[in-house]
Coordinates of C-alpha atoms in Angstrom, one line a residue:
X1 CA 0.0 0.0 0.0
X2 CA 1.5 3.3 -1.0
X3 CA 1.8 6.0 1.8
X4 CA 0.3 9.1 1.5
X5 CA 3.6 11.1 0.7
X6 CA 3.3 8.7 -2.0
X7 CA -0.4 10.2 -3.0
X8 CA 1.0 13.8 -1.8
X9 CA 3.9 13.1 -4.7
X10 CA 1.3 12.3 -6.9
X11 CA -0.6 15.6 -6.8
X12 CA 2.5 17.0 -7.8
X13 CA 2.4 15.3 -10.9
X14 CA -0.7 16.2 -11.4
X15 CA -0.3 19.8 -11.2
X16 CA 2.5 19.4 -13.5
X17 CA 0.9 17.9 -16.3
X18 CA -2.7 20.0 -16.2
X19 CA -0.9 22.5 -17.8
X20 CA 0.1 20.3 -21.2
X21 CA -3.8 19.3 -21.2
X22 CA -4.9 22.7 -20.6
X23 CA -2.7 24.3 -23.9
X24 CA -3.7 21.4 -26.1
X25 CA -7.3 22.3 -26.2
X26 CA -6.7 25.9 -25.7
X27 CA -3.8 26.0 -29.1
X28 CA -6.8 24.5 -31.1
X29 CA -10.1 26.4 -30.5
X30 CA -7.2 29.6 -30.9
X31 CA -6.5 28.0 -34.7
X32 CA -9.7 29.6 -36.8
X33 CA -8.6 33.0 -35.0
X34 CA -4.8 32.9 -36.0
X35 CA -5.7 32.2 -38.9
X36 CA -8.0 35.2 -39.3
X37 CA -5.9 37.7 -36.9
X38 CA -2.2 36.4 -38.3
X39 CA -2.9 34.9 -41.6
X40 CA -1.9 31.1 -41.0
X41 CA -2.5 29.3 -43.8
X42 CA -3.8 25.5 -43.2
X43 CA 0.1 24.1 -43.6
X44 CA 1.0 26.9 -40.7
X45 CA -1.8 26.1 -38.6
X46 CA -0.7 22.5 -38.9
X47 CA 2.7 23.5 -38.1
X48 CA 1.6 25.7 -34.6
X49 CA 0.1 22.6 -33.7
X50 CA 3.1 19.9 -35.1
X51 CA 6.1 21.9 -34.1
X52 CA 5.4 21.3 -30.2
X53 CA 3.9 17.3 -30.8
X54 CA 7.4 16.8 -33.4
X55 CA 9.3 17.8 -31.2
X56 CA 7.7 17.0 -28.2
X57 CA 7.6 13.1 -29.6
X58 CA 11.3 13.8 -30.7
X59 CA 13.1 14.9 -27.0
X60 CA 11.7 12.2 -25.2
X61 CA 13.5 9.4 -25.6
X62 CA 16.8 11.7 -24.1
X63 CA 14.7 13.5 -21.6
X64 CA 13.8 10.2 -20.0
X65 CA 17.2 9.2 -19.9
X66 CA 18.4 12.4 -18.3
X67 CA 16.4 12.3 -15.7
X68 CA 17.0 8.8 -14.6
X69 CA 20.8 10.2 -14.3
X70 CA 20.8 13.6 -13.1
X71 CA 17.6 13.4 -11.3
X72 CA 13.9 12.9 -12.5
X73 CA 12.5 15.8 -10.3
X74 CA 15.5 18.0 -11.4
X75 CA 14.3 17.4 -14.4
X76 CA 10.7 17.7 -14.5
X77 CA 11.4 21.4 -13.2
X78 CA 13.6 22.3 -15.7
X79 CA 10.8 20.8 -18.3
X80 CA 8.7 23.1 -16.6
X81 CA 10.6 26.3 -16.7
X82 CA 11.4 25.9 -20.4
X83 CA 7.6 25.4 -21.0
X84 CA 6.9 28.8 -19.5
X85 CA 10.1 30.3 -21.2
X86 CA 8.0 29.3 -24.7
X87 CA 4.7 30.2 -23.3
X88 CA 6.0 34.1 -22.4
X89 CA 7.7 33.8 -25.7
X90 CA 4.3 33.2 -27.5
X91 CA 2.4 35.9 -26.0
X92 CA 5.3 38.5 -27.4
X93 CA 5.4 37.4 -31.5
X94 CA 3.2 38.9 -34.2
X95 CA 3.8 36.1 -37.0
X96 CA 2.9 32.4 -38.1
X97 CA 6.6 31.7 -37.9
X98 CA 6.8 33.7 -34.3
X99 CA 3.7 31.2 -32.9
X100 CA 5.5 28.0 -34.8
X101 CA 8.9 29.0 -32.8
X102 CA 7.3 29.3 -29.2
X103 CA 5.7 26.3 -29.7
X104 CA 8.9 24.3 -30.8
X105 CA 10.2 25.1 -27.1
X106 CA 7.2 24.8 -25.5
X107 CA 7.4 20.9 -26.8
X108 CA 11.2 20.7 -25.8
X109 CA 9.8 21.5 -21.6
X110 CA 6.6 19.0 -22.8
X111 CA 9.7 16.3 -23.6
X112 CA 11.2 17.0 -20.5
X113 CA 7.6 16.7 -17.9
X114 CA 5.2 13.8 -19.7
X115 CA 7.3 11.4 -19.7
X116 CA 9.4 12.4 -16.3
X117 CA 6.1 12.5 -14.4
X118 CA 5.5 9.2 -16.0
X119 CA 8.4 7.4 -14.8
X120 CA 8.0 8.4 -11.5
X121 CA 5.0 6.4 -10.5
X122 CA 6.5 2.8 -11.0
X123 CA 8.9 3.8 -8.2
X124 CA 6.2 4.9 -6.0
X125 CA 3.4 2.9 -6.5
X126 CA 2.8 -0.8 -7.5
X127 CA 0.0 -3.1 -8.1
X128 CA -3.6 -1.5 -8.2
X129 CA -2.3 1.7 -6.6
X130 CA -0.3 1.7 -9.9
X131 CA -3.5 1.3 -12.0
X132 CA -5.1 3.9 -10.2
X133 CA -1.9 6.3 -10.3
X134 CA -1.8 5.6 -14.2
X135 CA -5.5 6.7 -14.0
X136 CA -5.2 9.9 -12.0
X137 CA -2.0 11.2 -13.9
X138 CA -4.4 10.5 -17.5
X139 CA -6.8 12.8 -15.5
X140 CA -4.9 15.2 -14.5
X141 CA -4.3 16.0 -18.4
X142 CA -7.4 15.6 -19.0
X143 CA -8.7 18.0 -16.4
X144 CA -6.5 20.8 -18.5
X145 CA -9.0 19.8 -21.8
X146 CA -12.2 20.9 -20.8
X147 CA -11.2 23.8 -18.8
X148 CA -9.2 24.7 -21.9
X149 CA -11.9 25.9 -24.5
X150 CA -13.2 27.5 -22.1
X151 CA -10.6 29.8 -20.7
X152 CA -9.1 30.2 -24.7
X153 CA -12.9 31.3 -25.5
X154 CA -12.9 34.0 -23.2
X155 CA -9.7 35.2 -23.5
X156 CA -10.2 35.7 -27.4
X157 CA -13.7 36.9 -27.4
X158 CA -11.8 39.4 -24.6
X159 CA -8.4 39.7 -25.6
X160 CA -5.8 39.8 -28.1
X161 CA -4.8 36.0 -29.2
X162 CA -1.4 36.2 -27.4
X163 CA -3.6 35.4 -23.8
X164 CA -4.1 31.9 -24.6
X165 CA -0.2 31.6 -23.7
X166 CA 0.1 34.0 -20.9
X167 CA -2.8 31.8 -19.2
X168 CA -0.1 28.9 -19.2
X169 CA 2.3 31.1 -16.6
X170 CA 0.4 30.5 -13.6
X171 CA 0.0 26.7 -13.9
X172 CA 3.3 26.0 -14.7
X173 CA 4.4 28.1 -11.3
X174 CA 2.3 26.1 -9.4
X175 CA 3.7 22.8 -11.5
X176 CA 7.3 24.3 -10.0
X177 CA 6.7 24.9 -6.4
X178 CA 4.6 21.6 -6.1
X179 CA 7.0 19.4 -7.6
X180 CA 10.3 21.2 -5.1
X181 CA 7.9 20.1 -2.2
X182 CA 6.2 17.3 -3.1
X183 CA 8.2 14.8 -5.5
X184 CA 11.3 12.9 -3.7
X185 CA 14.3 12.9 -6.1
X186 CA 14.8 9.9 -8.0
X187 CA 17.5 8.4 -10.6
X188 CA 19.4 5.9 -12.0
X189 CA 23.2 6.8 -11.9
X190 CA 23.4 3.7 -14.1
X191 CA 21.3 4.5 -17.1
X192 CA 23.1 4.8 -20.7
X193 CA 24.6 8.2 -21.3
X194 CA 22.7 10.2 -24.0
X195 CA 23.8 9.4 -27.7
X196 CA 23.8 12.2 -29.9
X197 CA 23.9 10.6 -33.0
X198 CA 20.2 8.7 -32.4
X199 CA 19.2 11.8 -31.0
X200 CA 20.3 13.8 -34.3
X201 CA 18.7 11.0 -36.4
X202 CA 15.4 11.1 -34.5
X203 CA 14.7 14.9 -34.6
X204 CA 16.1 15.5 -37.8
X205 CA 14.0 12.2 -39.1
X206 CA 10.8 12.9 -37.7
X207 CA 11.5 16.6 -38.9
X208 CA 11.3 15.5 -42.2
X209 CA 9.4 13.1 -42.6
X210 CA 6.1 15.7 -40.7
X211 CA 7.5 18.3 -42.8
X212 CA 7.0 16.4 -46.1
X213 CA 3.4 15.1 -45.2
X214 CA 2.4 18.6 -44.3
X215 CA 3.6 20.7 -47.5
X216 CA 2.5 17.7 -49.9
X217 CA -0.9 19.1 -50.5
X218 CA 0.5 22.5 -50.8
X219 CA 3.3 22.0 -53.1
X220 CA 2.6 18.4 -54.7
X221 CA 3.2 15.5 -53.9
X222 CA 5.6 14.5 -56.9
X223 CA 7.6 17.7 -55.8
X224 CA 11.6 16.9 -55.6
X225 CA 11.8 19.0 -52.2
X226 CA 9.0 16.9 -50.8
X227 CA 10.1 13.3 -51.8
X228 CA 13.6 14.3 -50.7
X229 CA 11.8 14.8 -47.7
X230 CA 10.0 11.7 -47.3
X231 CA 12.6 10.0 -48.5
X232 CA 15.3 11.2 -45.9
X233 CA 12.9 11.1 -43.3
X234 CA 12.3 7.7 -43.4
X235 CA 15.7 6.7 -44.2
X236 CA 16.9 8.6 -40.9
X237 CA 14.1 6.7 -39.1
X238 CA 15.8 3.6 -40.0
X239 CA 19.2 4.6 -39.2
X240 CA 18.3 5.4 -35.7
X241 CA 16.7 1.8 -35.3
X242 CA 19.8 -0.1 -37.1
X243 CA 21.8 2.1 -34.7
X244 CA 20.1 1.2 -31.5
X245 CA 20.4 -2.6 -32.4
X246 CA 24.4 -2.6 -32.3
X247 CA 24.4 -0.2 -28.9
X248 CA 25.2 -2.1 -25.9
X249 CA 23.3 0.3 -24.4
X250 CA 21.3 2.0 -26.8
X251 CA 18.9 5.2 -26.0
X252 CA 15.9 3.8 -28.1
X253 CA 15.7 0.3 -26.3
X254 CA 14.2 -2.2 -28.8
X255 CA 14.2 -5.0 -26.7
X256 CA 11.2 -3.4 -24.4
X257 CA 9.5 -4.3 -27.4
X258 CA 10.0 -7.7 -27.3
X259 CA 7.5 -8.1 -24.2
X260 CA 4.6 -9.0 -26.1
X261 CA 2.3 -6.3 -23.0
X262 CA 4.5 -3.4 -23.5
X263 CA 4.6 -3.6 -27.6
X264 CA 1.2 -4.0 -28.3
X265 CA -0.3 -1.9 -25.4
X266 CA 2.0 0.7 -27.0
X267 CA 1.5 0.6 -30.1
X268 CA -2.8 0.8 -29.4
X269 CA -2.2 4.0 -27.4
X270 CA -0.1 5.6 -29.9
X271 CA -2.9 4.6 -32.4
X272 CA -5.3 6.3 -30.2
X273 CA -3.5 9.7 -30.1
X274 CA -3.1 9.5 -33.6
X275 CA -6.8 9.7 -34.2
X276 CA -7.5 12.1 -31.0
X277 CA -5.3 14.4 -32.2
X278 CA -6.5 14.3 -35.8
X279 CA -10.0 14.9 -34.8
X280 CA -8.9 17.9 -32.0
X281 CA -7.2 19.8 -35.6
X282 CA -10.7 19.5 -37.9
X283 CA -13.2 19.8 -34.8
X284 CA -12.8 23.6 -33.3
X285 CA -12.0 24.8 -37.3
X286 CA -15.9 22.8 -38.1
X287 CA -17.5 24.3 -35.1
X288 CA -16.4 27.5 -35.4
X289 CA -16.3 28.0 -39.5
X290 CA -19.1 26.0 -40.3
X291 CA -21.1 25.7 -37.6
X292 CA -20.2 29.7 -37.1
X293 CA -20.2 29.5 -33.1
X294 CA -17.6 32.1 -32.0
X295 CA -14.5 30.8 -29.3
X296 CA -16.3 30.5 -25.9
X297 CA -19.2 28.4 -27.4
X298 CA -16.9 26.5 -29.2
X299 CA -15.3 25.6 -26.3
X300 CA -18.6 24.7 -24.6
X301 CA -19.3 22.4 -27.1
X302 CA -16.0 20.4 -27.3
X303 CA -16.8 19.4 -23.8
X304 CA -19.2 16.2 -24.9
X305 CA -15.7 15.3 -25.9
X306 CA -13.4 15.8 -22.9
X307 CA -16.3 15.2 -20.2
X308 CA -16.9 11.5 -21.6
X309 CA -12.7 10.9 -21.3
X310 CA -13.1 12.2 -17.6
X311 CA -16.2 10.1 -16.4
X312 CA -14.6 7.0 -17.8
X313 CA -11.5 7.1 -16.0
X314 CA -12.9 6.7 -12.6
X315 CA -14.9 3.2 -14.4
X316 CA -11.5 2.0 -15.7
X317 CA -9.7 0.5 -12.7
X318 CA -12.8 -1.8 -11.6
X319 CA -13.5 -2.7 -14.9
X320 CA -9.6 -4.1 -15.5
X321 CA -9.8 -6.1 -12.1
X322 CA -12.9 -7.5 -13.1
X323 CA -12.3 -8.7 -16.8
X324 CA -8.9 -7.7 -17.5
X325 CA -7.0 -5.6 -19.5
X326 CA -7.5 -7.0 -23.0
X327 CA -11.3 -6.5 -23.0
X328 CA -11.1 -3.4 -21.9
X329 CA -8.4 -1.8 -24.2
X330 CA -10.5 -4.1 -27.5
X331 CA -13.8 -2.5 -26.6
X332 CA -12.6 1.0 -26.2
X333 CA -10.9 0.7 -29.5
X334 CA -14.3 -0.3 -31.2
X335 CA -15.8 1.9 -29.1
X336 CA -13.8 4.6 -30.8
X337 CA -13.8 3.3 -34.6
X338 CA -17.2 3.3 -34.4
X339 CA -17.5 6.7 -32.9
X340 CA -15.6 7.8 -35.5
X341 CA -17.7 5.9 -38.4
X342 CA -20.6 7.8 -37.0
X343 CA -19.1 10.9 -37.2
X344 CA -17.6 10.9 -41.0
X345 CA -21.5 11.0 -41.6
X346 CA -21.3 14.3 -40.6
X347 CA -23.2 16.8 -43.2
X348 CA -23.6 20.1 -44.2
X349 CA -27.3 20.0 -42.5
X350 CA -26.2 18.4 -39.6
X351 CA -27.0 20.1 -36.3
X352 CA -24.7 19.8 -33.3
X353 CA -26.7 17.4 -31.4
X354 CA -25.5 14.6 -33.6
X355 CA -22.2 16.2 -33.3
X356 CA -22.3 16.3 -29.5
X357 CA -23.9 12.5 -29.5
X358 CA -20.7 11.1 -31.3
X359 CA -18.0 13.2 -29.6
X360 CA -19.0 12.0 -26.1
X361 CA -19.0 8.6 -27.5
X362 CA -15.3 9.4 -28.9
X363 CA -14.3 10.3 -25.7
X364 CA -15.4 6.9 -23.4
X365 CA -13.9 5.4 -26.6
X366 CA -10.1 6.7 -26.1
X367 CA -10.4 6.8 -22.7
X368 CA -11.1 2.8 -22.1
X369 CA -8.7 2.5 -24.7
X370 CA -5.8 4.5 -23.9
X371 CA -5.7 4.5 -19.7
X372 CA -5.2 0.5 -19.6
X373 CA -3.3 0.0 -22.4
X374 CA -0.8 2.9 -20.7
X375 CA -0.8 1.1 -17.1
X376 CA -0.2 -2.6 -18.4
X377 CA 2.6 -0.7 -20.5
X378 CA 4.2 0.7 -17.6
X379 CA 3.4 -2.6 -15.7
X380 CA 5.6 -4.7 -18.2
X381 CA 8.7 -2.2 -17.7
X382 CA 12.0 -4.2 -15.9
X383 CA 13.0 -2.8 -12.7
X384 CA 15.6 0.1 -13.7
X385 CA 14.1 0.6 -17.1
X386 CA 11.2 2.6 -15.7
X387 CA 12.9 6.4 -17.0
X388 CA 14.0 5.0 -20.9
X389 CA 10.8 2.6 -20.8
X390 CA 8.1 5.5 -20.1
X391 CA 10.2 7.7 -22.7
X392 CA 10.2 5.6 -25.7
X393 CA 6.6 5.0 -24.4
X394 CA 5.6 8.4 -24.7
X395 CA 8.0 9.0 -27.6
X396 CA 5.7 6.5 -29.9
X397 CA 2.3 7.8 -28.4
X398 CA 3.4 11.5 -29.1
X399 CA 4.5 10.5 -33.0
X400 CA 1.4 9.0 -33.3
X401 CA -0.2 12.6 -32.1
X402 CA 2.0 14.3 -34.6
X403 CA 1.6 12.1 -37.5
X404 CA -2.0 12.4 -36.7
X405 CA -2.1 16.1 -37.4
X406 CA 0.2 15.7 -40.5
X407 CA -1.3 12.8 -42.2
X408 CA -5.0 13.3 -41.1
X409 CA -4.4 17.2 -41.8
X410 CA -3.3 16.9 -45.1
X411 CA -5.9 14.5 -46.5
X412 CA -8.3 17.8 -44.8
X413 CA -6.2 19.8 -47.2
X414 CA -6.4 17.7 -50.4
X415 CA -10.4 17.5 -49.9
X416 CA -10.5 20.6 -49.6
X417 CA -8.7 22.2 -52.2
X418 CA -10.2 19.5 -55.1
X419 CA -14.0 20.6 -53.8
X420 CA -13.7 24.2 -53.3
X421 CA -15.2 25.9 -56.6
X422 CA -12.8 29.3 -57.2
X423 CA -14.1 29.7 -60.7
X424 CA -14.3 32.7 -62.1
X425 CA -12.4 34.6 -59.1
X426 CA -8.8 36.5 -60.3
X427 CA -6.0 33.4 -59.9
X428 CA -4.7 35.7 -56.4
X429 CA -8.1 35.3 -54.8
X430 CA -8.4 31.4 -55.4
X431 CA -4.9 30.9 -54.5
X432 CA -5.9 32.5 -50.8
X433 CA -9.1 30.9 -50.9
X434 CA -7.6 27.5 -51.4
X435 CA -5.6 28.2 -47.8
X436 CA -8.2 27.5 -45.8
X437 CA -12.1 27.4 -45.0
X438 CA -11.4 30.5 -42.7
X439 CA -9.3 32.3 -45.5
X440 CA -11.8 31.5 -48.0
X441 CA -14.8 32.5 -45.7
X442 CA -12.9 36.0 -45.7
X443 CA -12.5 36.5 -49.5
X444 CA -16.1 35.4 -49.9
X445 CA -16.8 38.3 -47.9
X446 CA -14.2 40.8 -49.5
X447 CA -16.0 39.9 -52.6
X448 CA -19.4 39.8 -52.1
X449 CA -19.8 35.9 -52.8
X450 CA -22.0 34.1 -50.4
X451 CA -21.7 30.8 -52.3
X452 CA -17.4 30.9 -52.0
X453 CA -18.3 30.3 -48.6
X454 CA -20.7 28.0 -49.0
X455 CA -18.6 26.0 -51.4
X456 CA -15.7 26.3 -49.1
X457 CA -17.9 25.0 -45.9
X458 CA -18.9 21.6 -47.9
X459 CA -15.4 21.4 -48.9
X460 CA -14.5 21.1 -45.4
X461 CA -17.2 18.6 -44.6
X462 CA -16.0 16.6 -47.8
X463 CA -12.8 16.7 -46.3
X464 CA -14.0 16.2 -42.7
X465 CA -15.8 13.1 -43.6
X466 CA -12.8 11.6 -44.9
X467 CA -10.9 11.9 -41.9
X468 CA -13.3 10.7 -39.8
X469 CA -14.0 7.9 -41.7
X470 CA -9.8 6.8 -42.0
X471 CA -9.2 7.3 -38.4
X472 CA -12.3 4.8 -37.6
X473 CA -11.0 1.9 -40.1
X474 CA -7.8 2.7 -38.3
X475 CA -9.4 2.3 -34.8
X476 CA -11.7 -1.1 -35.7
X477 CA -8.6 -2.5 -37.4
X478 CA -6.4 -2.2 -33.9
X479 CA -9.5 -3.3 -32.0
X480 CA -9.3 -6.7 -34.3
X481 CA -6.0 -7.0 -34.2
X482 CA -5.2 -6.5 -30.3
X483 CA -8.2 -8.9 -29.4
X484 CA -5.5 -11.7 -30.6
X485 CA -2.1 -10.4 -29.9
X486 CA -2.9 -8.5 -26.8
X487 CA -1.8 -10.8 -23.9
X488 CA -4.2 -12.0 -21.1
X489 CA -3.5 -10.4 -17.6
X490 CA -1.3 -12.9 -15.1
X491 CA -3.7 -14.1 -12.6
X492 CA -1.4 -12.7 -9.8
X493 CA 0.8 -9.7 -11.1
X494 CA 3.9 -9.8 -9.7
X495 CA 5.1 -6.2 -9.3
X496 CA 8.6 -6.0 -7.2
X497 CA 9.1 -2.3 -7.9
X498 CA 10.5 -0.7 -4.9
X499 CA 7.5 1.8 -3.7
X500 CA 10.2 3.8 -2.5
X501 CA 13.4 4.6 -4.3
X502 CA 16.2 2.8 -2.1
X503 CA 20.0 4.3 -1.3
X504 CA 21.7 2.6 -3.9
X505 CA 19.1 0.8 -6.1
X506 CA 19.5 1.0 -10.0
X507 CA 15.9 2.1 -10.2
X508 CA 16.2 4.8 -8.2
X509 CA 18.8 6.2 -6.4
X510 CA 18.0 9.1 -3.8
X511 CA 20.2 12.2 -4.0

């Protein structure tokens, strides 16, 4: 039984990670208005919301082995502090580019606390109280999402767009001071120094590869720039795996993935962020530019979404004990695909009730989904693994976000640039139409042409449909597939984590 500095340390973590929840939801109900307020085309909205998930996805993997050395708390300050550095950052610039380069080191302190707060738990808690630690953590994200539409629609319909970043200051203070007196420090003096060389081929891989999904619509896919891109991208990719097979001691350890648990549970969480962030780009830009409800009500209406992923997590824990994991983790993924299948019906005469009814059936879908398939992930980590095991963890569930967003954006973008009609309209005005529904809602009304906007809203539905309907062949697919490869909970689990870090102990050594 975990004591209750245990629980105490746990709040801290918590508090630590509200914040990343909290700017997730408010970055994308903010999107339509950068893109009115700053220009942003679609590419540079995608990129606002991929430059923190690349790079995010892309520091993980180091971060989680720097803080088993130097100190996981140490750490998950510093994490911290850089987040706010990027935050203030964001609040200063005037530009597309300006917003795209606070975000890229507000996802280097994101690297440094998700997974950090992450690998703290399996040295604190073990058995159920891990399972319901898992659980709580998940929450505490997911207590950010709801609160964030909110807050971002009142600051906009209030302020200048800059606020939804300034709003990020006070959390992360509170993240600070409750992590210096809450969290005991932990680390592993033991773990593999940091290889520069994966690291390079990682970021610099991932780069590409994001980079040459996103500006294929725009520039074509048979471009030479782009298919360097792709090309070099996954080649890098590659590299960094071949390299990490002939490491002694590599940074991205393979052979956690030969634990039948920790690979598949994986691998169906970073499926499910792959779809939920997807469907988090195309929902605020439908509510708001079709649906035309300004920020605060869009926010009120993402929370079907967010409230269904919060109710569920309290159902989770007696639901595992009771039928296991595999059930579980199968039916949330259906749950999900099907959610998902119900939304790519989703037409221009559609009202928001129907909208509402399959979002809060998204949401119990991805939670019942993700929160299991995370704990019996972190269950299957080796004692002294827990820092590199939770990074390459989160590193793969973080791609998956980002490759969401890429992938499931540009397939938006290809919709909606085939079905827009810009006939007859001077070659300048099309090409700015094309950007975006937002950009062309504005030169419909520049030029006096109600049905440019109305083309350009059934574009976006088009497009929207198409989405919706990938992400849930995806999401029925991994359901099938994990009902036969998923393993079946031991009857006993045998969990001899040490619930508090011991002098001396590779998993974590006090300071």
């Amino acid at each position: 039984m975990a004591s209750k500095n245990n629980w105490l340390a746990l709040v801290g973590l918590i508090i630590s990670v509200i914040v990343l929840g909290l700017d997730l939801t408010i970055m994308n109900v903010a999107l339509p208005t950068m893109a009115a307020d700053i220009g942003a085309s679609t590419g540079e909205l995608q990129w606002i919301v991929d430059s923190y998930a690349l790079v995010f996805a892309a520091f993980m993997l180091p971060a989680g082995l720097l803080g088993d050395r130097f100190g996981r708390r140490r750490l998950l300050v510093a994490g911290l502090a850089v987040f706010m550095g990027g935050s203030i950052l964001g609040a200063l610039v005037s530009t597309p580019e300006g917003v795209i380069t606070a975000r890229t080191i507000m996802g280097l302190g994101a690297a440094l606390i998700m997974p950090l707060a992450l690998s703290v738990i399996p040295t604190l808690f073990r058995g159920e109280d891990q399972t319901k630690a898992v659980a709580a953590l998940t929450v505490g994200m997911s207590v950010g999402l709801p609160f964030g539409p909110l807050v971002s629609g009142w600051l906009l319909d209030n302020f200048y767009w800059g606020s939804v970043f300034v709003i990020n200051i006070p959390f992360v203070a509170v993240g600070i001071i409750a992590c210096l007196t809450l969290i005991p420090e932990t680390r592993d003096p033991s773990a593999p120094k940091i290889d520069l060389i994966s690291t390079a081929l990682g970021v610099l891989g991932l780069a590409a590869l994001v980079y040459g999904l996103i500006e294929a619509p725009v520039e074509g896919g048979g471009d030479p720039v782009i298919v360097v891109a792709l090309v070099a991208g996954v080649l890098m990719l590659i590299g960094l795996v071949l390299r990490a097979r002939r490491e002694t001691r590599p940074m991205l350890d393979l052979e956690l993935l030969e634990n039948p648990a920790y690979r598949w549970n994986t691998a169906i969480a970073a499926l499910a962020m792959f779809v939920m962030m997807g469907l988090v780009f195309v929902l605020p830009l439908y509510l708001q530019a079709v649906l035309r409800y300004d920020a605060f009500d869009t926010g009120l209406r993402l929370l079907p979404l967010l409230v269904g992923m919060i109710v569920v997590a309290r159902a989770v824990p007696p639901l595992v004990t009771r039928f296991g994991s595999r059930p579980v983790v199968v039916g949330g993924m259906a749950t999900l695909g099907l959610a998902m299948l119900l939304g790519s019906t989703t037409d221009a005469d559609t009202g928001y009730g129907f909208t509402a009814l399959w979002m809060v059936i998204t949401g119990l879908g991805v939670s019942f989904a993700m929160m299991p398939a995370m704990d019996k992930a972190l269950a299957a980590l080796p004692k002294g693994r827990e820092g590199i095991g939770t990074g390459l963890l989160t590193t793969l569930r973080q791609v998956g976000g980002a490759i969401g967003v890429a992938l499931l954006g540009s397939l938006l973008n290809v919709i909606f640039k085939d079905r827009i009609d810009t006939a007859g309209l001077p070659a300048e005005a099309a090409d700015a139409a094309g950007e975006s529904v937002v950009a062309a809602q504005a030169v419909a009304g520049q030029l006096n042409m109600p049905q440019l906007a109305q083309s350009a809203e059934s574009a976006f539905i088009d497009g929207m449909g198409l989405v919706l309907l990938v992400s849930g062949i995806a999401a029925l697919a991994m359901a099938v597939l994990g009902a036969f490869v998923l393993p079946d909970d031991p009857e006993e689990e045998k969990d001899d984590r040490t619930v508090e870090a011991q002098p001396g102990s590779a998993a974590g050594a006090r300071e």
